[in-house]
Each structure stands twice: as C-alpha cells, then as structure tokens.
Amino acid sequence: MNKISCDVVKDLLPLYKDEVCSEKSKELIENHLTECEDCRRYLDALNSELPPITLSEDGIDGRSGDSSSMASDCIKLFQKIDRRLNWMKVIGILSVCIPLLVVSTILYVVKDYNKDLYLFDRRVAAEDVRITELYQLESGDIYVTLESEHPCTLAKEGTITSSDGTFDSESYDNGQSCLSFKKVSKLEHILFSRLDNKNYSFVIPSQEIIAPEDLDPDIYACVPEDYEAVESAPIVHTNTLIYYEGKYDERINIWERGQKLQQAPESVEKRVMAQRERFENGDVVLNNSKEASKDDGNILFIY
C-alpha cells in the first residue's frame, strides 16, 4: 500500500522541494527516493540552477539544443520585423518630403505664375472679380475696391506704365494701370504664410510726377545720353486707363480717361488720409506698395 509510482512521485517532487507537501506525502516520497535512482536524478535537476544564456556577436543564443535553436529563430524574426519597420518609417517620411520638395521646386521655377502655361496661370478670372467701390478723391487720385470670389494676393499692383513701351524715365501721356490677383492655395497659406484676403482697395494716381533724382538706378541707366541737358525737368506720367487682368488675359476696364466718377464720401477720404499718414511714417509696406492692415480695408497706395 506504501508503494507509489515514479510518475506520482515526480508530480509531487516540486511540492517536496518547496516544502509545501504534507508530512505523509513527504514520508512516502523519501522512502521512494531511497530505492529509485531515476527520481533522485529528477530531484537533483529541480534543485540545480539553469545554465546562463550567452549570446554570440550577432545576438543569437549560444546554447545548443532545440530550445536554443527556437530562441535563435525568434530573435532572427524580431530582427527582420525591426528592420522592416525601420524601412517603413523611412518610406513614410520620404512619401511626405518628396511631394513637398517637388511642389516647392515647381513654385520656385515658375515663380508666382507663368500665364503662358495653363496649369500655372493662377490669376483670378475676370468674371470672378467685382468692382465694389470706385470714387475720385479730392487729390484727383482714383480710389477703387475689388472683391475676389477666391482667397488671393496681388499679381500686379497698378503702377502706371506706357502702352507703347516708353521708358519710365521719360514723360508720357498714354499711361495704363493694370491690377491683377492670383489665387492662394491652402498649401501656400500653410507653408509660406501667403495672404488670403478676398478684397483690396487701391489709391491710383491719375497723374504722377517723378523727379529725376528719385528714379531707380536701373531705370536711370536707360536715360538717353542727352538727358543731362534737361535733368532738372520733372518726369510726368499721365494715367488714361485702369483695368483688371485675369486668367487667359481677360480684362475688365475699371476706369478710362473722360469717365466721370462720383466724389469719394467723407468716410473714404478719412480712411485714405489715415492710411497715407501711416505709410509716410513707414508703418505699412508690401511689395513696393503700401498696405493697410486687414482691419483697415487693405488700402494700397500705388506710386
């Protein structure tokens, strides 16, 4: 009755080793161990320490046997997964950076736009622009407000230029002023902080007088050799036409010489005067023009 099998003893040996079995079970196990060498070796194995794990230079378990081979396979698998994840990160970063680089390169090459290329003509179409204000100021200058259907910034600002190509360093009586907007994409707004207004007001002179010494050096270099004889004479540019030029070079005539205009109301005169003072104090400047803040109506003085 006191005989028990080796299988039962081996099941009880972990409890015997930890001293958590009953006294009766302990007695039976010890009696069995005195007669069974196989169970004694099993107990010795339980009491022995596990062999240390040594890794080779490539990170693989150096122990031999099936268990070490399985561990080695697992390590290799995780290394492959790690390398794959690293490549996925690289590919993800490149998939974002390359399109941004391409867009930036295109914008740099074509500058603001190229109206000869359909895809790069980003001017706001003439049909999408409305004239909301058109007055003559007490100074004789023309005040005009244009409103766009799309967020936009300036492509052309309305400087008086000769219609037949006469140099700005010479007087001419056939000046024209062109205004033009270009659309602002969401990408440009985020990346380049471009303006995204939909309306601008302009003060465009009906006539501008330029002293020779105020000429840009590049323009002054184009003055004829005999200009020194009359260098004290002022240069006068007379405006005969103001127009908006949009996509496909479509035009809207805003004002032309001989057209009668309503006198600007006092509120407009005051706003223009306030903005002119800010410009003269150097508070507002944009691209060779002088711009008010958004809250003040985006008034630009074109000179």
Short mmCIF file of C-alpha atoms in Angstrom, two decimals:
data_model
loop_
_atom_site.label_atom_id
_atom_site.label_comp_id
_atom_site.label_asym_id
_atom_site.label_seq_id
_atom_site.Cartn_x
_atom_site.Cartn_y
_atom_site.Cartn_z
CA MET A 1 0.00 0.00 0.00
CA ASN A 2 3.01 2.25 0.65
CA LYS A 3 4.39 1.75 -2.87
CA ILE A 4 3.77 4.65 -5.26
CA SER A 5 4.72 5.01 -8.90
CA CYS A 6 7.55 7.20 -10.21
CA ASP A 7 5.08 9.35 -12.16
CA VAL A 8 3.22 10.23 -8.97
CA VAL A 9 6.47 10.95 -7.15
CA LYS A 10 7.71 13.24 -9.98
CA ASP A 11 4.42 15.15 -9.81
CA LEU A 12 4.91 15.60 -6.04
CA LEU A 13 8.64 16.42 -6.14
CA PRO A 14 8.14 20.19 -6.88
CA LEU A 15 5.94 20.37 -3.75
CA TYR A 16 8.53 18.37 -1.79
CA LYS A 17 11.30 20.66 -3.00
CA ASP A 18 9.39 23.76 -1.87
CA GLU A 19 8.42 22.02 1.43
CA VAL A 20 4.72 22.57 0.96
CA CYS A 21 3.53 18.93 0.91
CA SER A 22 2.01 17.07 3.87
CA GLU A 23 4.14 15.01 6.27
CA LYS A 24 2.61 11.77 4.98
CA SER A 25 3.42 12.65 1.38
CA LYS A 26 6.94 13.68 2.43
CA GLU A 27 7.48 10.33 4.11
CA LEU A 28 6.26 8.39 1.07
CA ILE A 29 8.48 10.43 -1.28
CA GLU A 30 11.60 9.97 0.84
CA ASN A 31 11.01 6.22 1.13
CA HIS A 32 10.67 6.08 -2.67
CA LEU A 33 13.80 8.15 -3.29
CA THR A 34 15.92 5.69 -1.25
CA GLU A 35 15.03 2.97 -3.75
CA CYS A 36 14.68 4.91 -7.07
CA GLU A 37 17.77 6.43 -8.67
CA ASP A 38 15.76 7.93 -11.58
CA CYS A 39 13.59 10.01 -9.24
CA ARG A 40 16.68 11.13 -7.30
CA ARG A 41 18.20 12.47 -10.54
CA TYR A 42 14.91 14.26 -11.30
CA LEU A 43 15.04 15.91 -7.86
CA ASP A 44 18.67 16.91 -8.40
CA ALA A 45 17.66 18.51 -11.69
CA LEU A 46 14.97 20.53 -9.93
CA ASN A 47 17.49 21.75 -7.36
CA SER A 48 20.15 22.68 -9.91
CA GLU A 49 20.37 26.24 -11.39
CA LEU A 50 19.50 26.95 -15.01
CA PRO A 51 22.55 27.37 -17.27
CA PRO A 52 23.34 31.00 -18.18
CA ILE A 53 22.28 32.29 -21.60
CA THR A 54 25.17 33.51 -23.71
CA LEU A 55 24.65 35.44 -26.91
CA SER A 56 27.01 35.38 -29.84
CA GLU A 57 28.11 38.60 -31.60
CA ASP A 58 25.08 38.53 -33.88
CA GLY A 59 22.75 38.38 -30.88
CA ILE A 60 21.87 34.66 -31.21
CA ASP A 61 21.65 32.29 -28.20
CA GLY A 62 24.91 30.32 -27.93
CA ARG A 63 23.38 27.27 -26.20
CA SER A 64 22.86 24.13 -28.24
CA GLY A 65 19.71 22.13 -28.43
CA ASP A 66 16.17 22.55 -29.69
CA SER A 67 15.24 25.28 -27.19
CA SER A 68 18.24 27.45 -28.11
CA SER A 69 17.52 26.91 -31.79
CA MET A 70 13.93 28.08 -31.27
CA ALA A 71 15.14 31.14 -29.37
CA SER A 72 17.59 31.88 -32.15
CA ASP A 73 14.80 31.70 -34.73
CA CYS A 74 12.66 34.07 -32.65
CA ILE A 75 15.49 36.57 -32.36
CA LYS A 76 16.07 36.47 -36.12
CA LEU A 77 12.35 37.00 -36.72
CA PHE A 78 12.20 40.05 -34.44
CA GLN A 79 15.31 41.47 -36.10
CA LYS A 80 13.64 41.14 -39.51
CA ILE A 81 10.47 42.80 -38.20
CA ASP A 82 12.52 45.65 -36.70
CA ARG A 83 14.37 46.23 -39.96
CA ARG A 84 11.10 46.20 -41.88
CA LEU A 85 9.54 48.72 -39.50
CA ASN A 86 12.57 51.00 -39.90
CA TRP A 87 12.23 50.87 -43.69
CA MET A 88 8.52 51.64 -43.40
CA LYS A 89 9.38 54.74 -41.34
CA VAL A 90 11.88 55.87 -43.96
CA ILE A 91 9.39 55.28 -46.78
CA GLY A 92 6.70 57.18 -44.86
CA ILE A 93 8.96 60.18 -44.32
CA LEU A 94 10.07 60.18 -47.96
CA SER A 95 6.46 59.93 -49.18
CA VAL A 96 5.76 63.23 -47.38
CA CYS A 97 9.04 65.04 -48.10
CA ILE A 98 9.32 64.25 -51.82
CA PRO A 99 5.93 65.77 -52.82
CA LEU A 100 6.71 68.88 -50.74
CA LEU A 101 10.10 69.16 -52.43
CA VAL A 102 8.51 68.80 -55.88
CA VAL A 103 5.86 71.44 -55.13
CA SER A 104 8.48 73.84 -53.71
CA THR A 105 10.70 73.34 -56.76
CA ILE A 106 7.82 73.99 -59.16
CA LEU A 107 6.80 77.13 -57.29
CA TYR A 108 10.40 78.36 -57.33
CA VAL A 109 10.92 77.63 -61.04
CA VAL A 110 7.69 79.21 -62.25
CA LYS A 111 7.94 81.99 -59.63
CA ASP A 112 4.49 83.37 -58.89
CA TYR A 113 2.87 82.07 -62.08
CA ASN A 114 3.50 81.67 -65.80
CA LYS A 115 0.49 82.80 -67.76
CA ASP A 116 1.74 81.03 -70.92
CA LEU A 117 1.29 77.67 -69.19
CA TYR A 118 -2.32 76.68 -68.49
CA LEU A 119 -1.56 74.83 -65.26
CA PHE A 120 0.43 77.70 -63.77
CA ASP A 121 -1.88 80.59 -64.64
CA ARG A 122 -3.35 81.11 -61.18
CA ARG A 123 -4.77 84.58 -61.83
CA VAL A 124 -8.32 85.05 -60.63
CA ALA A 125 -10.63 85.07 -63.64
CA ALA A 126 -12.10 88.44 -64.60
CA GLU A 127 -15.61 87.07 -64.16
CA ASP A 128 -14.80 86.25 -60.52
CA VAL A 129 -13.83 89.83 -59.64
CA ARG A 130 -16.29 92.64 -58.78
CA ILE A 131 -15.79 96.40 -58.53
CA THR A 132 -17.42 97.35 -55.22
CA GLU A 133 -16.16 100.95 -54.90
CA LEU A 134 -14.99 103.49 -57.48
CA TYR A 135 -14.50 107.15 -56.49
CA GLN A 136 -12.41 110.19 -57.28
CA LEU A 137 -10.59 111.62 -54.29
CA GLU A 138 -10.13 115.33 -53.58
CA SER A 139 -6.49 114.92 -54.66
CA GLY A 140 -7.68 113.74 -58.11
CA ASP A 141 -6.48 110.18 -57.49
CA ILE A 142 -8.73 107.21 -58.25
CA TYR A 143 -10.00 105.07 -55.35
CA VAL A 144 -11.14 101.55 -56.32
CA THR A 145 -12.04 98.43 -54.32
CA LEU A 146 -12.01 95.00 -55.97
CA GLU A 147 -13.52 91.87 -54.44
CA SER A 148 -12.50 88.35 -55.48
CA GLU A 149 -14.52 85.15 -55.27
CA HIS A 150 -11.34 83.33 -54.16
CA PRO A 151 -8.68 83.97 -51.48
CA CYS A 152 -5.96 85.86 -53.31
CA THR A 153 -2.89 88.04 -53.19
CA LEU A 154 -1.54 90.56 -55.69
CA ALA A 155 -0.02 89.64 -59.05
CA LYS A 156 0.08 93.21 -60.40
CA GLU A 157 -0.40 96.35 -58.36
CA GLY A 158 -1.40 99.12 -60.78
CA THR A 159 1.80 101.06 -61.42
CA ILE A 160 1.41 103.48 -64.35
CA THR A 161 3.21 102.12 -67.44
CA SER A 162 3.32 103.32 -71.02
CA SER A 163 1.15 101.43 -73.52
CA ASP A 164 3.76 101.82 -76.28
CA GLY A 165 6.83 100.84 -74.25
CA THR A 166 8.20 104.32 -73.48
CA PHE A 167 10.80 104.26 -70.70
CA ASP A 168 9.61 105.26 -67.22
CA SER A 169 12.47 107.75 -67.26
CA GLU A 170 10.58 109.76 -69.90
CA SER A 171 7.27 111.60 -69.71
CA TYR A 172 4.28 110.01 -71.43
CA ASP A 173 0.59 110.76 -71.82
CA ASN A 174 -0.65 107.23 -72.54
CA GLY A 175 -0.13 105.52 -69.17
CA GLN A 176 -2.17 102.50 -68.11
CA SER A 177 -2.54 100.81 -64.73
CA CYS A 178 -3.09 97.04 -64.52
CA LEU A 179 -4.42 95.29 -61.41
CA SER A 180 -4.37 91.51 -61.09
CA PHE A 181 -4.97 88.92 -58.36
CA LYS A 182 -3.63 85.39 -58.08
CA LYS A 183 -5.25 82.61 -56.11
CA VAL A 184 -3.70 81.44 -52.85
CA SER A 185 -3.82 77.68 -52.29
CA LYS A 186 -4.21 76.15 -48.84
CA LEU A 187 -0.73 74.64 -49.18
CA GLU A 188 0.82 78.05 -49.89
CA HIS A 189 -1.07 79.59 -46.99
CA ILE A 190 0.27 76.93 -44.59
CA LEU A 191 3.84 76.66 -45.91
CA PHE A 192 4.58 80.24 -46.99
CA SER A 193 2.11 82.27 -44.89
CA ARG A 194 0.73 83.88 -48.05
CA LEU A 195 -2.06 86.44 -47.70
CA ASP A 196 -5.56 85.11 -48.23
CA ASN A 197 -7.70 88.25 -48.47
CA LYS A 198 -10.62 88.49 -50.86
CA ASN A 199 -10.78 92.26 -51.31
CA TYR A 200 -8.32 95.10 -51.76
CA SER A 201 -8.69 98.85 -52.08
CA PHE A 202 -6.28 100.90 -54.21
CA VAL A 203 -5.41 104.57 -54.49
CA ILE A 204 -4.07 105.02 -58.03
CA PRO A 205 -2.84 108.44 -59.22
CA SER A 206 -4.40 109.94 -62.33
CA GLN A 207 -1.00 111.54 -62.86
CA GLU A 208 2.39 111.01 -61.23
CA ILE A 209 5.34 113.41 -61.20
CA ILE A 210 8.82 111.97 -60.67
CA ALA A 211 11.95 113.99 -60.00
CA PRO A 212 14.97 112.62 -61.95
CA GLU A 213 16.92 112.02 -58.75
CA ASP A 214 14.12 109.74 -57.50
CA LEU A 215 14.50 107.34 -60.42
CA ASP A 216 15.57 103.80 -59.72
CA PRO A 217 19.28 103.42 -60.64
CA ASP A 218 18.47 100.63 -63.12
CA ILE A 219 15.93 102.86 -64.86
CA TYR A 220 18.18 105.90 -64.72
CA ALA A 221 20.82 103.91 -66.64
CA CYS A 222 18.38 103.73 -69.57
CA VAL A 223 18.03 107.52 -69.84
CA PRO A 224 19.29 108.90 -73.20
CA GLU A 225 22.75 110.50 -73.18
CA ASP A 226 21.36 113.96 -73.82
CA TYR A 227 19.14 113.67 -70.74
CA GLU A 228 21.67 115.64 -68.67
CA ALA A 229 20.60 118.78 -70.53
CA VAL A 230 17.09 118.54 -69.13
CA GLU A 231 17.74 116.62 -65.94
CA SER A 232 16.06 119.33 -63.90
CA ALA A 233 12.75 118.83 -65.72
CA PRO A 234 10.26 116.59 -63.88
CA ILE A 235 9.02 113.35 -65.44
CA VAL A 236 5.23 113.21 -65.81
CA HIS A 237 3.23 110.00 -66.34
CA THR A 238 -0.46 110.54 -67.12
CA ASN A 239 -2.91 107.71 -66.48
CA THR A 240 -5.52 107.10 -69.17
CA LEU A 241 -6.79 103.61 -68.26
CA ILE A 242 -7.14 101.37 -65.19
CA TYR A 243 -8.08 97.76 -65.83
CA TYR A 244 -8.12 94.32 -64.19
CA GLU A 245 -6.34 91.48 -66.00
CA GLY A 246 -7.33 87.91 -65.09
CA LYS A 247 -6.90 84.36 -66.33
CA TYR A 248 -6.33 83.98 -70.10
CA ASP A 249 -5.53 87.76 -70.17
CA GLU A 250 -9.24 88.61 -69.98
CA ARG A 251 -9.79 92.24 -68.96
CA ILE A 252 -12.27 94.39 -67.10
CA ASN A 253 -11.97 98.14 -67.68
CA ILE A 254 -12.27 99.86 -64.31
CA TRP A 255 -11.77 103.48 -65.37
CA GLU A 256 -10.67 105.34 -68.52
CA ARG A 257 -9.89 108.97 -69.18
CA GLY A 258 -13.02 111.06 -69.67
CA GLN A 259 -15.15 108.81 -67.45
CA LYS A 260 -16.91 110.82 -64.75
CA LEU A 261 -16.61 109.46 -61.23
CA GLN A 262 -18.58 110.08 -58.08
CA GLN A 263 -16.73 112.11 -55.49
CA ALA A 264 -15.47 109.97 -52.61
CA PRO A 265 -17.58 110.22 -49.42
CA GLU A 266 -16.03 111.74 -46.33
CA SER A 267 -15.59 108.33 -44.66
CA VAL A 268 -13.40 107.15 -47.54
CA GLU A 269 -11.39 110.37 -47.55
CA LYS A 270 -10.70 109.99 -43.82
CA ARG A 271 -9.68 106.37 -44.18
CA VAL A 272 -7.34 107.18 -47.07
CA MET A 273 -5.84 110.11 -45.15
CA ALA A 274 -5.22 107.91 -42.09
CA GLN A 275 -3.58 105.24 -44.19
CA ARG A 276 -1.47 107.77 -46.06
CA GLU A 277 -0.13 109.04 -42.73
CA ARG A 278 0.71 105.51 -41.69
CA PHE A 279 2.56 104.97 -44.97
CA GLU A 280 4.51 108.21 -44.64
CA ASN A 281 5.52 107.13 -41.12
CA GLY A 282 6.76 103.81 -42.56
CA ASP A 283 4.25 101.70 -40.62
CA VAL A 284 2.95 99.65 -43.58
CA VAL A 285 4.82 98.34 -46.64
CA LEU A 286 4.11 95.45 -49.03
CA ASN A 287 5.97 94.63 -52.26
CA ASN A 288 6.76 98.23 -53.41
CA SER A 289 3.21 99.21 -52.40
CA LYS A 290 1.94 100.46 -49.07
CA GLU A 291 -0.72 98.35 -47.48
CA ALA A 292 -3.03 98.89 -44.55
CA SER A 293 -3.82 96.15 -42.12
CA LYS A 294 -6.74 93.81 -42.82
CA ASP A 295 -8.99 95.67 -40.39
CA ASP A 296 -8.33 98.96 -42.17
CA GLY A 297 -9.53 97.78 -45.57
CA ASN A 298 -6.30 96.73 -47.32
CA ILE A 299 -5.74 100.14 -48.89
CA LEU A 300 -2.73 100.22 -51.19
CA PHE A 301 -1.16 103.43 -52.43
CA ILE A 302 0.33 102.90 -55.89
CA TYR A 303 3.17 105.31 -56.76
#
